[in-house]
PDB file of C-alpha atoms and ligand atoms in Angstrom:
ATOM      1  CA  MET S 155      -0.166  -0.007  -0.486  1.00 38.00           C
ATOM      2  CA  ASN S 156       1.536   3.264  -0.931  1.00 41.00           C
ATOM      3  CA  GLY S 157       1.416   6.476   1.176  1.00 44.00           C
ATOM      4  CA  GLN S 158      -1.195   8.134  -0.702  1.00 44.00           C
ATOM      5  CA  GLU S 159      -3.643   4.998  -0.519  1.00 40.00           C
ATOM      6  CA  ARG S 160      -2.799   4.449   3.161  1.00 42.00           C
ATOM      7  CA  ARG S 161      -3.838   8.099   3.965  1.00 44.00           C
ATOM      8  CA  SER S 162      -7.400   8.101   1.966  1.00 41.00           C
ATOM      9  CA  ARG S 163      -8.223   4.993   3.986  1.00 40.00           C
ATOM     10  CA  SER S 164     -11.263   5.485   6.244  1.00 40.00           C
ATOM     11  CA  THR S 165      -9.068   4.027   9.188  1.00 46.00           C
ATOM     12  CA  GLU S 166      -6.640   6.887   8.839  1.00 58.00           C
ATOM     13  CA  ALA S 167      -7.876  10.400   9.424  1.00 69.00           C
ATOM     14  CA  PHE S 168      -4.489  12.180   9.959  1.00 81.00           C
ATOM     15  CA  PHE S 169      -3.669  14.212   7.094  1.00 83.00           C
ATOM     16  CA  GLY S 170      -1.810  17.298   9.438  1.00 82.00           C
ATOM     17  CA  ARG S 171       1.649  17.812  10.389  1.00 86.00           C
ATOM     18  CA  ARG S 172       3.145  15.885  12.974  1.00 90.00           C
ATOM     19  CA  ARG S 173       6.249  18.022  13.551  1.00 90.00           C
ATOM     20  CA  GLY S 174       7.126  21.407  13.885  1.00 90.00           C
ATOM     21  CA  LYS S 175      10.034  23.205  15.362  1.00 91.00           C
ATOM     22  CA  THR S 176      12.630  20.672  16.571  1.00 94.00           C
ATOM     23  CA  LEU S 177      11.905  20.565  20.511  1.00 95.00           C
ATOM     24  CA  ARG S 178      14.519  21.975  22.975  1.00 96.00           C
ATOM     25  CA  PRO S 179      16.104  18.821  24.914  1.00 97.00           C
ATOM     26  CA  GLN S 180      13.832  20.113  27.797  1.00 97.00           C
ATOM     27  CA  GLN S 181      11.018  19.956  25.889  1.00 96.00           C
ATOM     28  CA  ALA S 182      11.883  16.532  24.777  1.00 97.00           C
ATOM     29  CA  ALA S 183      12.477  14.933  28.095  1.00 97.00           C
ATOM     30  CA  ALA S 184       9.457  16.124  29.453  1.00 98.00           C
ATOM     31  CA  LEU S 185       7.337  14.821  26.328  1.00 98.00           C
ATOM     32  CA  ALA S 186       9.185  11.271  26.818  1.00 98.00           C
ATOM     33  CA  ALA S 187       8.563  11.113  30.431  1.00 98.00           C
ATOM     34  CA  GLY S 188       4.956  12.366  30.215  1.00 98.00           C
ATOM     35  CA  LEU S 189       4.395   9.590  27.416  1.00 98.00           C
ATOM     36  CA  ASP S 190       5.959   6.911  29.844  1.00 98.00           C
ATOM     37  CA  ALA S 191       3.688   7.746  32.389  1.00 98.00           C
ATOM     38  CA  ILE S 192       0.117   8.545  30.693  1.00 98.00           C
ATOM     39  CA  ALA S 193       0.153   7.332  26.989  1.00 98.00           C
ATOM     40  CA  LEU S 194      -2.277   4.368  26.422  1.00 98.00           C
ATOM     41  CA  ASP S 195      -0.598   1.278  25.036  1.00 98.00           C
ATOM     42  CA  LEU S 196      -3.086   0.333  22.270  1.00 97.00           C
ATOM     43  CA  LYS S 197      -0.939  -3.070  21.574  1.00 97.00           C
ATOM     44  CA  GLN S 198      -2.920  -4.394  24.766  1.00 97.00           C
ATOM     45  CA  PRO S 199      -6.630  -4.758  24.840  1.00 97.00           C
ATOM     46  CA  ALA S 200      -8.605  -2.144  26.136  1.00 98.00           C
ATOM     47  CA  PRO S 201     -10.087  -3.036  29.794  1.00 97.00           C
ATOM     48  CA  ASP S 202     -13.669  -3.994  29.910  1.00 93.00           C
ATOM     49  CA  ARG S 203     -14.183  -0.918  32.599  1.00 96.00           C
ATOM     50  CA  LEU S 204     -12.509   1.919  31.234  1.00 97.00           C
ATOM     51  CA  GLU S 205     -12.285   3.856  34.283  1.00 98.00           C
ATOM     52  CA  SER S 206      -9.555   1.304  35.592  1.00 98.00           C
ATOM     53  CA  LEU S 207      -7.156   3.239  33.231  1.00 98.00           C
ATOM     54  CA  PHE S 208      -6.689   6.278  35.645  1.00 98.00           C
ATOM     55  CA  GLN S 209      -4.947   6.558  38.892  1.00 98.00           C
ATOM     56  CA  ALA S 210      -7.758   8.859  40.237  1.00 98.00           C
ATOM     57  CA  LYS S 211     -11.016   7.286  40.874  1.00 98.00           C
ATOM     58  CA  VAL S 212     -13.059   8.508  38.356  1.00 98.00           C
ATOM     59  CA  SER S 213     -17.069   7.518  37.493  1.00 98.00           C
ATOM     60  CA  GLU S 214     -16.976   8.527  33.803  1.00 98.00           C
ATOM     61  CA  VAL S 215     -14.652   8.967  30.928  1.00 98.00           C
ATOM     62  CA  ARG S 216     -14.464  11.061  28.288  1.00 98.00           C
ATOM     63  CA  LEU S 217     -12.308  11.532  25.175  1.00 99.00           C
ATOM     64  CA  GLU S 218     -10.824  15.121  23.289  1.00 98.00           C
ATOM     65  CA  ILE S 219      -9.911  14.726  19.801  1.00 98.00           C
ATOM     66  CA  GLY S 220      -6.908  16.901  18.435  1.00 98.00           C
ATOM     67  CA  PHE S 221      -6.398  19.128  21.865  1.00 98.00           C
ATOM     68  CA  GLY S 222      -3.458  21.212  19.829  1.00 97.00           C
ATOM     69  CA  GLY S 223      -1.968  22.376  22.705  1.00 96.00           C
ATOM     70  CA  GLY S 224      -3.968  21.022  25.344  1.00 98.00           C
ATOM     71  CA  GLU S 225      -5.502  24.297  26.706  1.00 96.00           C
ATOM     72  CA  HIS S 226      -8.775  22.869  26.887  1.00 97.00           C
ATOM     73  CA  PHE S 227      -7.970  19.352  27.682  1.00 98.00           C
ATOM     74  CA  LEU S 228      -6.007  20.799  30.868  1.00 98.00           C
ATOM     75  CA  ASP S 229      -8.746  22.767  31.758  1.00 97.00           C
ATOM     76  CA  GLU S 230     -11.217  20.086  31.941  1.00 98.00           C
ATOM     77  CA  ALA S 231      -9.345  17.737  33.593  1.00 98.00           C
ATOM     78  CA  ASP S 232      -8.800  20.027  36.460  1.00 98.00           C
ATOM     79  CA  ARG S 233     -12.136  21.319  36.578  1.00 97.00           C
ATOM     80  CA  LEU S 234     -13.597  17.845  36.724  1.00 98.00           C
ATOM     81  CA  PRO S 235     -11.176  15.676  38.792  1.00 98.00           C
ATOM     82  CA  GLY S 236     -13.889  13.071  39.180  1.00 98.00           C
ATOM     83  CA  ILE S 237     -13.905  12.351  35.471  1.00 98.00           C
ATOM     84  CA  GLY S 238     -11.083  10.741  33.537  1.00 98.00           C
ATOM     85  CA  PHE S 239     -10.043  12.224  29.889  1.00 98.00           C
ATOM     86  CA  ILE S 240      -8.236  10.789  27.022  1.00 99.00           C
ATOM     87  CA  GLY S 241      -6.646  13.416  24.777  1.00 98.00           C
ATOM     88  CA  VAL S 242      -5.372  12.643  21.520  1.00 98.00           C
ATOM     89  CA  GLU S 243      -3.009  14.861  19.363  1.00 98.00           C
ATOM     90  CA  PRO S 244      -0.429  13.506  16.869  1.00 97.00           C
ATOM     91  CA  PHE S 245       1.320  16.832  16.357  1.00 96.00           C
ATOM     92  CA  VAL S 246       4.368  16.346  18.478  1.00 97.00           C
ATOM     93  CA  ASN S 247       4.727  19.951  19.297  1.00 97.00           C
ATOM     94  CA  GLY S 248       1.088  20.244  20.419  1.00 97.00           C
ATOM     95  CA  MET S 249       1.615  16.689  22.585  1.00 98.00           C
ATOM     96  CA  ALA S 250       5.233  18.372  24.047  1.00 98.00           C
ATOM     97  CA  LYS S 251       3.242  21.372  25.102  1.00 98.00           C
ATOM     98  CA  LEU S 252       0.925  19.620  26.967  1.00 98.00           C
ATOM     99  CA  MET S 253       3.600  17.359  28.753  1.00 98.00           C
ATOM    100  CA  ALA S 254       5.453  20.652  29.725  1.00 98.00           C
ATOM    101  CA  ALA S 255       2.241  21.307  31.886  1.00 98.00           C
ATOM    102  CA  PHE S 256       1.931  17.699  32.909  1.00 98.00           C
ATOM    103  CA  GLU S 257       5.572  17.867  34.130  1.00 98.00           C
ATOM    104  CA  GLU S 258       4.699  21.007  36.178  1.00 98.00           C
ATOM    105  CA  GLN S 259       1.693  19.342  37.579  1.00 97.00           C
ATOM    106  CA  PRO S 260       1.037  15.618  37.083  1.00 97.00           C
ATOM    107  CA  ARG S 261      -2.929  14.685  36.834  1.00 98.00           C
ATOM    108  CA  GLN S 262      -4.032  11.473  37.710  1.00 98.00           C
ATOM    109  CA  ASN S 263      -7.100  11.829  35.601  1.00 98.00           C
ATOM    110  CA  MET S 264      -5.436  12.100  32.154  1.00 98.00           C
ATOM    111  CA  ARG S 265      -4.250   9.619  29.581  1.00 98.00           C
ATOM    112  CA  VAL S 266      -3.285  10.346  25.883  1.00 98.00           C
ATOM    113  CA  HIS S 267      -2.671   8.925  22.591  1.00 98.00           C
ATOM    114  CA  ASP S 268      -0.038  10.564  20.240  1.00 97.00           C
ATOM    115  CA  ASP S 269      -1.702   9.289  16.742  1.00 96.00           C
ATOM    116  CA  ASP S 270      -4.558   9.084  14.622  1.00 96.00           C
ATOM    117  CA  ALA S 271      -7.787   9.259  16.621  1.00 98.00           C
ATOM    118  CA  THR S 272      -9.475   6.661  14.599  1.00 97.00           C
ATOM    119  CA  VAL S 273      -7.097   4.035  15.749  1.00 96.00           C
ATOM    120  CA  LEU S 274      -7.820   4.815  19.697  1.00 98.00           C
ATOM    121  CA  LEU S 275     -11.476   4.807  18.548  1.00 98.00           C
ATOM    122  CA  ASP S 276     -11.119   1.537  16.966  1.00 97.00           C
ATOM    123  CA  TRP S 277      -9.833   0.248  20.301  1.00 98.00           C
ATOM    124  CA  LEU S 278     -12.009   1.608  22.608  1.00 98.00           C
ATOM    125  CA  PRO S 279     -14.876  -0.910  24.072  1.00 98.00           C
ATOM    126  CA  ALA S 280     -18.313  -0.307  22.820  1.00 98.00           C
ATOM    127  CA  ALA S 281     -20.715   2.108  24.700  1.00 98.00           C
ATOM    128  CA  SER S 282     -17.641   3.141  27.101  1.00 98.00           C
ATOM    129  CA  LEU S 283     -17.416   7.028  26.968  1.00 98.00           C
ATOM    130  CA  THR S 284     -19.929   9.460  28.146  1.00 98.00           C
ATOM    131  CA  GLY S 285     -18.571  12.330  25.728  1.00 98.00           C
ATOM    132  CA  ILE S 286     -16.375  13.307  22.509  1.00 99.00           C
ATOM    133  CA  ASP S 287     -14.883  16.918  22.097  1.00 98.00           C
ATOM    134  CA  LEU S 288     -13.997  17.806  18.587  1.00 98.00           C
ATOM    135  CA  LEU S 289     -12.872  21.585  18.972  1.00 98.00           C
ATOM    136  CA  TYR S 290     -11.905  23.196  16.142  1.00 98.00           C
ATOM    137  CA  PRO S 291     -10.659  20.363  13.918  1.00 98.00           C
ATOM    138  CA  ASP S 292      -8.752  21.212  10.719  1.00 96.00           C
ATOM    139  CA  PRO S 293     -11.311  23.146   8.482  1.00 95.00           C
ATOM    140  CA  TRP S 294     -10.023  21.559   5.135  1.00 95.00           C
ATOM    141  CA  PRO S 295     -12.011  24.639   3.408  1.00 92.00           C
ATOM    142  CA  LYS S 296     -11.599  23.467  -0.225  1.00 93.00           C
ATOM    143  CA  LYS S 297     -14.107  21.221  -1.633  1.00 93.00           C
ATOM    144  CA  LYS S 298     -11.208  18.822  -3.264  1.00 94.00           C
ATOM    145  CA  HIS S 299     -10.126  18.216   0.509  1.00 94.00           C
ATOM    146  CA  PHE S 300     -13.789  17.659   2.224  1.00 93.00           C
ATOM    147  CA  LYS S 301     -13.175  14.362   2.690  1.00 92.00           C
ATOM    148  CA  ARG S 302     -10.345  14.769   4.757  1.00 95.00           C
ATOM    149  CA  ARG S 303     -12.314  16.245   7.456  1.00 97.00           C
ATOM    150  CA  PHE S 304     -12.762  14.300  10.524  1.00 97.00           C
ATOM    151  CA  VAL S 305     -16.360  14.283  10.640  1.00 98.00           C
ATOM    152  CA  SER S 306     -17.570  12.012   8.142  1.00 97.00           C
ATOM    153  CA  LYS S 307     -20.271   8.859   7.989  1.00 97.00           C
ATOM    154  CA  GLU S 308     -17.436   6.333   8.984  1.00 97.00           C
ATOM    155  CA  ASN S 309     -16.191   8.653  12.010  1.00 97.00           C
ATOM    156  CA  LEU S 310     -19.842   9.236  13.156  1.00 98.00           C
ATOM    157  CA  ASP S 311     -20.342   5.415  13.075  1.00 98.00           C
ATOM    158  CA  ARG S 312     -17.083   5.266  15.209  1.00 98.00           C
ATOM    159  CA  PHE S 313     -18.623   7.855  17.661  1.00 98.00           C
ATOM    160  CA  ALA S 314     -21.619   6.070  17.815  1.00 98.00           C
ATOM    161  CA  ARG S 315     -20.236   2.548  18.550  1.00 98.00           C
ATOM    162  CA  VAL S 316     -17.973   4.204  21.799  1.00 98.00           C
ATOM    163  CA  LEU S 317     -20.567   6.779  23.252  1.00 98.00           C
ATOM    164  CA  LYS S 318     -22.942   5.611  25.680  1.00 98.00           C
ATOM    165  CA  SER S 319     -26.750   6.054  25.133  1.00 98.00           C
ATOM    166  CA  GLY S 320     -27.149   9.795  26.235  1.00 98.00           C
ATOM    167  CA  ALA S 321     -23.701  10.627  26.083  1.00 98.00           C
ATOM    168  CA  LEU S 322     -22.732  13.903  23.981  1.00 98.00           C
ATOM    169  CA  PHE S 323     -20.713  14.348  21.082  1.00 98.00           C
ATOM    170  CA  ARG S 324     -19.502  18.279  21.183  1.00 98.00           C
ATOM    171  CA  PHE S 325     -18.321  20.219  18.036  1.00 98.00           C
ATOM    172  CA  ALA S 326     -16.591  23.700  17.762  1.00 98.00           C
ATOM    173  CA  SER S 327     -16.022  25.320  14.675  1.00 98.00           C
ATOM    174  CA  ASP S 328     -15.377  29.049  13.370  1.00 97.00           C
ATOM    175  CA  ILE S 329     -15.562  27.605   9.681  1.00 96.00           C
ATOM    176  CA  ASP S 330     -19.280  28.005   8.426  1.00 95.00           C
ATOM    177  CA  THR S 331     -19.047  25.360   6.068  1.00 96.00           C
ATOM    178  CA  TYR S 332     -17.522  22.691   8.280  1.00 97.00           C
ATOM    179  CA  VAL S 333     -20.311  23.573  10.670  1.00 96.00           C
ATOM    180  CA  ASN S 334     -23.114  23.073   8.181  1.00 96.00           C
ATOM    181  CA  TRP S 335     -21.441  19.944   7.087  1.00 97.00           C
ATOM    182  CA  THR S 336     -21.560  18.630  10.524  1.00 97.00           C
ATOM    183  CA  LEU S 337     -25.049  19.215  11.158  1.00 96.00           C
ATOM    184  CA  GLN S 338     -25.752  17.596   7.716  1.00 97.00           C
ATOM    185  CA  HIS S 339     -23.827  14.640   8.792  1.00 98.00           C
ATOM    186  CA  CYS S 340     -25.394  14.337  12.225  1.00 97.00           C
ATOM    187  CA  ARG S 341     -28.827  15.039  11.206  1.00 96.00           C
ATOM    188  CA  ALA S 342     -28.399  12.159   8.593  1.00 97.00           C
ATOM    189  CA  HIS S 343     -27.053   9.949  11.258  1.00 98.00           C
ATOM    190  CA  GLU S 344     -29.440   7.407  13.020  1.00 97.00           C
ATOM    191  CA  ALA S 345     -27.544   7.522  16.396  1.00 98.00           C
ATOM    192  CA  PHE S 346     -27.432  11.574  16.982  1.00 98.00           C
ATOM    193  CA  ASP S 347     -29.924  14.342  17.718  1.00 97.00           C
ATOM    194  CA  TRP S 348     -29.189  17.900  17.707  1.00 95.00           C
ATOM    195  CA  GLU S 349     -29.711  19.442  21.152  1.00 89.00           C
ATOM    196  CA  ALA S 350     -30.070  22.863  20.076  1.00 90.00           C
ATOM    197  CA  THR S 351     -33.740  24.801  20.461  1.00 87.00           C
ATOM    198  CA  SER S 352     -32.544  28.458  19.600  1.00 89.00           C
ATOM    199  CA  PRO S 353     -29.785  30.067  17.851  1.00 85.00           C
ATOM    200  CA  LEU S 354     -28.710  31.214  21.359  1.00 88.00           C
ATOM    201  CA  ASP S 355     -27.438  27.510  21.748  1.00 91.00           C
ATOM    202  CA  TRP S 356     -24.831  27.373  19.210  1.00 94.00           C
ATOM    203  CA  ARG S 357     -23.654  30.860  19.928  1.00 95.00           C
ATOM    204  CA  THR S 358     -23.220  30.099  23.670  1.00 95.00           C
ATOM    205  CA  PRO S 359     -19.818  28.556  24.526  1.00 96.00           C
ATOM    206  CA  TYR S 360     -20.091  25.133  26.486  1.00 97.00           C
ATOM    207  CA  GLU S 361     -20.424  25.227  30.560  1.00 94.00           C
ATOM    208  CA  GLY S 362     -17.019  26.251  31.783  1.00 95.00           C
ATOM    209  CA  TRP S 363     -15.501  27.049  28.707  1.00 96.00           C
ATOM    210  CA  GLN S 364     -12.381  28.867  28.544  1.00 92.00           C
ATOM    211  CA  GLY S 365     -11.587  28.814  24.930  1.00 95.00           C
ATOM    212  CA  THR S 366      -8.781  27.164  22.702  1.00 96.00           C
ATOM    213  CA  ARG S 367      -5.951  28.548  20.854  1.00 96.00           C
ATOM    214  CA  TYR S 368      -7.495  28.160  17.698  1.00 97.00           C
ATOM    215  CA  GLU S 369     -10.790  30.205  18.978  1.00 97.00           C
ATOM    216  CA  ALA S 370      -8.738  33.023  20.481  1.00 97.00           C
ATOM    217  CA  LYS S 371      -7.330  33.186  16.797  1.00 97.00           C
ATOM    218  CA  ALA S 372     -10.656  32.961  15.217  1.00 97.00           C
ATOM    219  CA  LEU S 373     -12.315  35.673  17.395  1.00 97.00           C
ATOM    220  CA  ARG S 374      -9.061  37.551  16.571  1.00 98.00           C
ATOM    221  CA  GLU S 375      -9.668  37.330  13.018  1.00 97.00           C
ATOM    222  CA  GLY S 376     -13.199  38.231  13.267  1.00 97.00           C
ATOM    223  CA  ARG S 377     -14.943  34.882  12.748  1.00 96.00           C
ATOM    224  CA  THR S 378     -17.771  33.710  15.115  1.00 95.00           C
ATOM    225  CA  PRO S 379     -17.547  30.289  16.654  1.00 97.00           C
ATOM    226  CA  ALA S 380     -20.409  27.643  16.732  1.00 97.00           C
ATOM    227  CA  TYR S 381     -20.816  25.409  19.533  1.00 97.00           C
ATOM    228  CA  LEU S 382     -22.709  22.058  18.427  1.00 97.00           C
ATOM    229  CA  THR S 383     -24.119  19.422  21.010  1.00 97.00           C
ATOM    230  CA  PHE S 384     -25.437  16.321  19.616  1.00 98.00           C
ATOM    231  CA  ARG S 385     -26.635  13.793  22.114  1.00 98.00           C
ATOM    232  CA  ARG S 386     -26.298   9.889  20.867  1.00 98.00           C
ATOM    233  CA  ARG S 387     -29.747   8.245  20.995  1.00 97.00           C
TER     234      ARG S 387
HETATM  235  C1  LIG I 162      -6.906  23.183  14.110  1.00 73.11           C
HETATM  236  S1  LIG I 162      -6.047  22.398  15.199  1.00 73.11           S
HETATM  237  C2  LIG I 162      -7.151  22.724  16.534  1.00 73.11           C
HETATM  238  C3  LIG I 162      -6.329  22.351  17.923  1.00 73.11           C
HETATM  239  C4  LIG I 162      -7.321  22.861  19.279  1.00 73.11           C
HETATM  240  N1  LIG I 162      -8.403  21.556  19.251  1.00 73.11           N
HETATM  241  C5  LIG I 162      -7.695  24.058  19.450  1.00 73.11           C
HETATM  242  O1  LIG I 162      -8.960  24.503  19.268  1.00 73.11           O
HETATM  243  O2  LIG I 162      -6.746  25.042  19.582  1.00 73.11           O
HETATM  244  C6  LIG I 162      -6.439  20.793  14.984  1.00 73.11           C
HETATM  245  C7  LIG I 162      -5.959  19.597  15.799  1.00 73.11           C
HETATM  246  O3  LIG I 162      -6.609  18.498  15.197  1.00 73.11           O
HETATM  247  C8  LIG I 162      -5.193  17.192  15.138  1.00 73.11           C
HETATM  248  N2  LIG I 162      -5.778  16.098  14.204  1.00 73.11           N
HETATM  249  C9  LIG I 162      -5.907  16.345  12.771  1.00 73.11           C
HETATM  250  N3  LIG I 162      -6.262  15.388  12.745  1.00 73.11           N
HETATM  251  C10 LIG I 162      -6.513  14.180  13.462  1.00 73.11           C
HETATM  252  C11 LIG I 162      -6.749  13.043  13.872  1.00 73.11           C
HETATM  253  N4  LIG I 162      -6.739  12.072  12.812  1.00 73.11           N
HETATM  254  N5  LIG I 162      -6.595  12.587  15.109  1.00 73.11           N
HETATM  255  C12 LIG I 162      -6.300  13.243  16.250  1.00 73.11           C
HETATM  256  N6  LIG I 162      -5.859  14.401  15.974  1.00 73.11           N
HETATM  257  C13 LIG I 162      -6.022  14.897  14.781  1.00 73.11           C
HETATM  258  C14 LIG I 162      -4.232  18.183  14.432  1.00 73.11           C
HETATM  259  O4  LIG I 162      -2.776  17.422  14.730  1.00 73.11           O
HETATM  260  C15 LIG I 162      -4.452  19.783  15.315  1.00 73.11           C
HETATM  261  O5  LIG I 162      -3.496  19.834  16.406  1.00 73.11           O
END
């Protein structure tokens, strides 16, 4: 299988950059130590009770896909210590940023995966999560690249499998065509209901929301975010 074929498979949804600037030795050391401590080992089968993956006693587990520099991921883990959070980020410099914060203050309710989220989704047991956050995913604004967007029928099927009934899928974006794309895909999917009752709903940030780096950039550049919430039937 050549690189092009590998990347177009529905099981491989990572099309971005894996590396940016070379890490300083201290950043590289924090990254290695952090991954050693909290990266999930997908070579082992997932436990039946996902809560057992965490050192902290947690009552439920949520997932954040593409956490960037980890700002929201850290906020949520600190705000909700009784919940376990799995964060996914294949971009090395993003993961290194998170691990610098983790080195300063280790958290017992965090685990990570440093590769494509679809691989993790396929590893997770069915009906094991109470939430999935996809915040400012890469927009792929050109029509010929729409198929690279993380939201797709295949990935919504993955979400539907791993989410418990009643669990939430939250999607935030500042790119109108991606917001509409996601609404259309979720409306067409039998497993999801859109929670909104008025325009205020999708213009209002989520509870406890402190923003993300991409959101700050969007706001600086004059774009308006939308915060969608779908419920797994
Ligand atoms: C536009 S950035 C947004 C980062 C962060 N959520 C924020 O709002 O600041 C999108 C992120 O998704 C990550 N990403 C892209 N494809 C992914 C995939 N298949 N699995 C996991 N993460 C992915 C990228 O590496 C990138 O860091």
